[in-house]
Amino acid sequence: CLCDSPHLTALRGLAVTGGGLAPDDRLGGDASGAFAGASGLPALTDLDLRRNRIGGHDHGTRDLVFAPRAARLRRLNLADNAVTDFGVEAIRRRTEMRLTHLDVSHNRITDRSAAALAAAEHLADLEELNLGGNRGIGDPGANALADSPHLGDLRRLDLTGTSVGPG
């Protein structure tokens, strides 16, 4: 399994995208399970798993973010993975994660997720947040983000394709 390689100790970024990872794929299992159970990649801080159906069974996102190595991640891309509010709640509860970039665009999240992220004190270092393409996010979610005392470092917020109104 790639995640168990003893030779990739300096690897900081890993992108495995678009494959709908299955048991015979490069990570040796579903993406979240492979990452959660692996012992390698000690320097990994940037993980891009977009378009891999991680959130399709809800527990995939939770297993991923509660993996011991996930606390070191600074950039996490879970775009287009069928992540739900349950998965975003796991990110909110993993207080050791100090993400600077989070992409959960084109998933199945709602205002509840936006409010959860806004309330997460441990995301105070977040510089980029992409929630685009989540039609379940509307004005209440946008207002929660705007009112958050924890998102002062946010430099880029993408709400394209949500239900946020013009005002």
PDB file of C-alpha atoms in Angstrom:
ATOM      1  CA  CYS A   1       0.000   0.000   0.000  1.00  0.00           C
ATOM      2  CA  LEU A   2       1.286   3.465  -0.902  1.00  0.00           C
ATOM      3  CA  CYS A   3       0.391   4.790   2.544  1.00  0.00           C
ATOM      4  CA  ASP A   4       2.642   2.198   4.217  1.00  0.00           C
ATOM      5  CA  SER A   5       5.748   2.820   2.102  1.00  0.00           C
ATOM      6  CA  PRO A   6       8.909   3.219   4.169  1.00  0.00           C
ATOM      7  CA  HIS A   7      10.469   5.150   1.275  1.00  0.00           C
ATOM      8  CA  LEU A   8       8.101   8.125   1.109  1.00  0.00           C
ATOM      9  CA  THR A   9       9.060   9.693   4.416  1.00  0.00           C
ATOM     10  CA  ALA A  10       9.526  13.188   2.932  1.00  0.00           C
ATOM     11  CA  LEU A  11       6.257  13.221   0.958  1.00  0.00           C
ATOM     12  CA  ARG A  12       4.242  16.285   1.974  1.00  0.00           C
ATOM     13  CA  GLY A  13       1.445  16.193  -0.578  1.00  0.00           C
ATOM     14  CA  LEU A  14      -0.621  13.312  -1.947  1.00  0.00           C
ATOM     15  CA  ALA A  15      -3.368  13.517  -4.562  1.00  0.00           C
ATOM     16  CA  VAL A  16      -5.395  10.461  -5.518  1.00  0.00           C
ATOM     17  CA  THR A  17      -8.394  11.864  -7.321  1.00  0.00           C
ATOM     18  CA  GLY A  18     -11.284  10.821  -9.476  1.00  0.00           C
ATOM     19  CA  GLY A  19     -11.060   7.087  -9.117  1.00  0.00           C
ATOM     20  CA  GLY A  20     -13.810   6.016  -6.769  1.00  0.00           C
ATOM     21  CA  LEU A  21     -11.127   4.093  -4.916  1.00  0.00           C
ATOM     22  CA  ALA A  22     -11.959   0.420  -4.610  1.00  0.00           C
ATOM     23  CA  PRO A  23     -10.133  -2.470  -2.875  1.00  0.00           C
ATOM     24  CA  ASP A  24      -7.794  -3.056  -5.823  1.00  0.00           C
ATOM     25  CA  ASP A  25      -6.727   0.567  -6.256  1.00  0.00           C
ATOM     26  CA  ARG A  26      -3.372   2.197  -5.465  1.00  0.00           C
ATOM     27  CA  LEU A  27      -4.094   2.919  -1.824  1.00  0.00           C
ATOM     28  CA  GLY A  28      -4.856  -0.734  -1.163  1.00  0.00           C
ATOM     29  CA  GLY A  29      -8.464  -0.222  -0.120  1.00  0.00           C
ATOM     30  CA  ASP A  30     -10.955   2.564   0.143  1.00  0.00           C
ATOM     31  CA  ALA A  31      -9.198   5.894   0.510  1.00  0.00           C
ATOM     32  CA  SER A  32     -10.276   6.700   4.031  1.00  0.00           C
ATOM     33  CA  GLY A  33      -9.575   3.215   5.356  1.00  0.00           C
ATOM     34  CA  ALA A  34      -6.155   3.050   3.720  1.00  0.00           C
ATOM     35  CA  PHE A  35      -5.168   6.425   5.115  1.00  0.00           C
ATOM     36  CA  ALA A  36      -6.570   5.676   8.572  1.00  0.00           C
ATOM     37  CA  GLY A  37      -4.810   2.342   8.972  1.00  0.00           C
ATOM     38  CA  ALA A  38      -1.468   3.127   7.351  1.00  0.00           C
ATOM     39  CA  SER A  39       1.792   3.662   9.168  1.00  0.00           C
ATOM     40  CA  GLY A  40       3.793   5.579   6.529  1.00  0.00           C
ATOM     41  CA  LEU A  41       3.814   9.121   5.152  1.00  0.00           C
ATOM     42  CA  PRO A  42       4.964  10.830   8.359  1.00  0.00           C
ATOM     43  CA  ALA A  43       5.467  14.239   6.673  1.00  0.00           C
ATOM     44  CA  LEU A  44       2.118  14.354   4.849  1.00  0.00           C
ATOM     45  CA  THR A  45       0.337  17.684   5.339  1.00  0.00           C
ATOM     46  CA  ASP A  46      -1.625  18.020   2.065  1.00  0.00           C
ATOM     47  CA  LEU A  47      -4.186  15.356   1.107  1.00  0.00           C
ATOM     48  CA  ASP A  48      -6.350  15.594  -2.006  1.00  0.00           C
ATOM     49  CA  LEU A  49      -8.946  12.824  -2.319  1.00  0.00           C
ATOM     50  CA  ARG A  50     -11.556  14.594  -4.423  1.00  0.00           C
ATOM     51  CA  ARG A  51     -14.022  12.487  -6.435  1.00  0.00           C
ATOM     52  CA  ASN A  52     -13.506   9.234  -4.536  1.00  0.00           C
ATOM     53  CA  ARG A  53     -16.938   8.650  -2.934  1.00  0.00           C
ATOM     54  CA  ILE A  54     -15.473   8.765   0.567  1.00  0.00           C
ATOM     55  CA  GLY A  55     -18.593  10.184   2.177  1.00  0.00           C
ATOM     56  CA  GLY A  56     -20.994   7.782   0.504  1.00  0.00           C
ATOM     57  CA  HIS A  57     -21.389   5.707   3.646  1.00  0.00           C
ATOM     58  CA  ASP A  58     -20.954   8.603   6.119  1.00  0.00           C
ATOM     59  CA  HIS A  59     -18.310   6.870   8.208  1.00  0.00           C
ATOM     60  CA  GLY A  60     -15.591   7.256   5.557  1.00  0.00           C
ATOM     61  CA  THR A  61     -15.052  10.921   6.352  1.00  0.00           C
ATOM     62  CA  ARG A  62     -15.080  10.245  10.085  1.00  0.00           C
ATOM     63  CA  ASP A  63     -12.544   7.417   9.742  1.00  0.00           C
ATOM     64  CA  LEU A  64     -10.323   9.653   7.641  1.00  0.00           C
ATOM     65  CA  VAL A  65     -10.279  12.684   9.942  1.00  0.00           C
ATOM     66  CA  PHE A  66      -9.878  10.637  13.118  1.00  0.00           C
ATOM     67  CA  ALA A  67      -6.874   8.737  11.756  1.00  0.00           C
ATOM     68  CA  PRO A  68      -3.830   9.581  13.910  1.00  0.00           C
ATOM     69  CA  ARG A  69      -1.962  11.170  10.996  1.00  0.00           C
ATOM     70  CA  ALA A  70      -4.894  13.448  10.102  1.00  0.00           C
ATOM     71  CA  ALA A  71      -3.971  15.805  12.931  1.00  0.00           C
ATOM     72  CA  ARG A  72      -0.903  16.818  10.867  1.00  0.00           C
ATOM     73  CA  LEU A  73      -2.922  17.750   7.794  1.00  0.00           C
ATOM     74  CA  ARG A  74      -3.033  21.423   6.850  1.00  0.00           C
ATOM     75  CA  ARG A  75      -4.784  21.027   3.486  1.00  0.00           C
ATOM     76  CA  LEU A  76      -7.677  18.637   2.926  1.00  0.00           C
ATOM     77  CA  ASN A  77      -9.644  18.303  -0.300  1.00  0.00           C
ATOM     78  CA  LEU A  78     -12.762  16.140  -0.104  1.00  0.00           C
ATOM     79  CA  ALA A  79     -14.625  17.757  -3.005  1.00  0.00           C
ATOM     80  CA  ASP A  80     -17.250  15.676  -4.807  1.00  0.00           C
ATOM     81  CA  ASN A  81     -17.212  12.776  -2.349  1.00  0.00           C
ATOM     82  CA  ALA A  82     -20.859  12.623  -1.215  1.00  0.00           C
ATOM     83  CA  VAL A  83     -19.794  14.002   2.173  1.00  0.00           C
ATOM     84  CA  THR A  84     -22.789  14.829   4.374  1.00  0.00           C
ATOM     85  CA  ASP A  85     -23.286  16.954   7.479  1.00  0.00           C
ATOM     86  CA  PHE A  86     -22.193  13.889   9.467  1.00  0.00           C
ATOM     87  CA  GLY A  87     -18.769  14.014   7.804  1.00  0.00           C
ATOM     88  CA  VAL A  88     -18.343  17.759   8.372  1.00  0.00           C
ATOM     89  CA  GLU A  89     -19.344  17.255  11.997  1.00  0.00           C
ATOM     90  CA  ALA A  90     -16.419  14.827  12.288  1.00  0.00           C
ATOM     91  CA  ILE A  91     -14.088  17.565  11.007  1.00  0.00           C
ATOM     92  CA  ARG A  92     -15.537  19.934  13.603  1.00  0.00           C
ATOM     93  CA  ARG A  93     -15.000  17.396  16.388  1.00  0.00           C
ATOM     94  CA  ARG A  94     -11.379  16.610  15.418  1.00  0.00           C
ATOM     95  CA  THR A  95      -9.981  19.515  17.401  1.00  0.00           C
ATOM     96  CA  GLU A  96      -6.344  18.518  16.749  1.00  0.00           C
ATOM     97  CA  MET A  97      -6.731  19.355  13.046  1.00  0.00           C
ATOM     98  CA  ARG A  98      -5.329  22.803  12.266  1.00  0.00           C
ATOM     99  CA  LEU A  99      -6.348  23.094   8.637  1.00  0.00           C
ATOM    100  CA  THR A 100      -5.428  26.108   6.540  1.00  0.00           C
ATOM    101  CA  HIS A 101      -7.302  24.904   3.425  1.00  0.00           C
ATOM    102  CA  LEU A 102     -10.506  22.872   3.343  1.00  0.00           C
ATOM    103  CA  ASP A 103     -12.456  21.947   0.221  1.00  0.00           C
ATOM    104  CA  VAL A 104     -15.779  20.188   0.749  1.00  0.00           C
ATOM    105  CA  SER A 105     -17.367  21.524  -2.425  1.00  0.00           C
ATOM    106  CA  HIS A 106     -19.914  19.578  -4.464  1.00  0.00           C
ATOM    107  CA  ASN A 107     -21.027  17.329  -1.642  1.00  0.00           C
ATOM    108  CA  ARG A 108     -24.292  16.904   0.277  1.00  0.00           C
ATOM    109  CA  ILE A 109     -23.823  19.416   3.046  1.00  0.00           C
ATOM    110  CA  THR A 110     -26.203  22.030   4.374  1.00  0.00           C
ATOM    111  CA  ASP A 111     -26.381  25.110   6.571  1.00  0.00           C
ATOM    112  CA  ARG A 112     -25.729  22.781   9.490  1.00  0.00           C
ATOM    113  CA  SER A 113     -22.226  22.085   8.146  1.00  0.00           C
ATOM    114  CA  ALA A 114     -21.491  25.752   7.526  1.00  0.00           C
ATOM    115  CA  ALA A 115     -22.524  26.525  11.101  1.00  0.00           C
ATOM    116  CA  ALA A 116     -20.399  23.649  12.440  1.00  0.00           C
ATOM    117  CA  LEU A 117     -17.323  24.925  10.603  1.00  0.00           C
ATOM    118  CA  ALA A 118     -18.016  28.472  11.768  1.00  0.00           C
ATOM    119  CA  ALA A 119     -18.164  27.282  15.390  1.00  0.00           C
ATOM    120  CA  ALA A 120     -14.924  25.268  15.212  1.00  0.00           C
ATOM    121  CA  GLU A 121     -12.309  27.146  17.232  1.00  0.00           C
ATOM    122  CA  HIS A 122      -9.550  24.830  15.971  1.00  0.00           C
ATOM    123  CA  LEU A 123     -10.122  26.090  12.418  1.00  0.00           C
ATOM    124  CA  ALA A 124      -8.888  29.573  13.312  1.00  0.00           C
ATOM    125  CA  ASP A 125      -5.959  29.130  10.893  1.00  0.00           C
ATOM    126  CA  LEU A 126      -8.268  28.448   7.954  1.00  0.00           C
ATOM    127  CA  GLU A 127      -7.314  30.634   4.988  1.00  0.00           C
ATOM    128  CA  GLU A 128      -9.387  28.992   2.248  1.00  0.00           C
ATOM    129  CA  LEU A 129     -12.775  27.337   2.546  1.00  0.00           C
ATOM    130  CA  ASN A 130     -14.615  25.967  -0.475  1.00  0.00           C
ATOM    131  CA  LEU A 131     -18.274  25.102   0.090  1.00  0.00           C
ATOM    132  CA  GLY A 132     -19.327  25.694  -3.533  1.00  0.00           C
ATOM    133  CA  GLY A 133     -21.845  23.441  -5.225  1.00  0.00           C
ATOM    134  CA  ASN A 134     -23.642  22.520  -2.013  1.00  0.00           C
ATOM    135  CA  ARG A 135     -27.222  23.604  -2.709  1.00  0.00           C
ATOM    136  CA  GLY A 136     -28.153  22.887   0.918  1.00  0.00           C
ATOM    137  CA  ILE A 137     -26.160  25.898   2.056  1.00  0.00           C
ATOM    138  CA  GLY A 138     -28.154  29.109   2.023  1.00  0.00           C
ATOM    139  CA  ASP A 139     -28.300  32.409   3.837  1.00  0.00           C
ATOM    140  CA  PRO A 140     -28.317  30.881   7.361  1.00  0.00           C
ATOM    141  CA  GLY A 141     -25.052  29.057   6.621  1.00  0.00           C
ATOM    142  CA  ALA A 142     -23.464  32.121   5.046  1.00  0.00           C
ATOM    143  CA  ASN A 143     -24.525  34.230   8.018  1.00  0.00           C
ATOM    144  CA  ALA A 144     -22.985  31.706  10.448  1.00  0.00           C
ATOM    145  CA  LEU A 145     -19.694  31.952   8.561  1.00  0.00           C
ATOM    146  CA  ALA A 146     -19.849  35.759   8.451  1.00  0.00           C
ATOM    147  CA  ASP A 147     -20.547  35.948  12.190  1.00  0.00           C
ATOM    148  CA  SER A 148     -17.841  33.477  13.214  1.00  0.00           C
ATOM    149  CA  PRO A 149     -15.180  34.866  15.534  1.00  0.00           C
ATOM    150  CA  HIS A 150     -12.931  31.935  14.532  1.00  0.00           C
ATOM    151  CA  LEU A 151     -12.543  32.644  10.821  1.00  0.00           C
ATOM    152  CA  GLY A 152     -10.537  35.860  11.013  1.00  0.00           C
ATOM    153  CA  ASP A 153      -7.687  34.405   8.909  1.00  0.00           C
ATOM    154  CA  LEU A 154     -10.025  33.367   6.082  1.00  0.00           C
ATOM    155  CA  ARG A 155      -8.762  34.824   2.791  1.00  0.00           C
ATOM    156  CA  ARG A 156     -10.945  32.938   0.309  1.00  0.00           C
ATOM    157  CA  LEU A 157     -14.479  31.655   0.732  1.00  0.00           C
ATOM    158  CA  ASP A 158     -16.216  29.966  -2.209  1.00  0.00           C
ATOM    159  CA  LEU A 159     -19.999  29.743  -2.049  1.00  0.00           C
ATOM    160  CA  THR A 160     -20.527  29.443  -5.818  1.00  0.00           C
ATOM    161  CA  GLY A 161     -23.461  27.202  -6.697  1.00  0.00           C
ATOM    162  CA  THR A 162     -24.991  27.268  -3.233  1.00  0.00           C
ATOM    163  CA  SER A 163     -28.393  28.676  -2.309  1.00  0.00           C
ATOM    164  CA  VAL A 164     -26.953  31.855  -0.828  1.00  0.00           C
ATOM    165  CA  GLY A 165     -28.972  34.866  -1.904  1.00  0.00           C
ATOM    166  CA  PRO A 166     -27.586  38.063  -3.439  1.00  0.00           C
ATOM    167  CA  GLY A 167     -27.639  40.140  -0.307  1.00  0.00           C
TER     168      GLY A 167
END
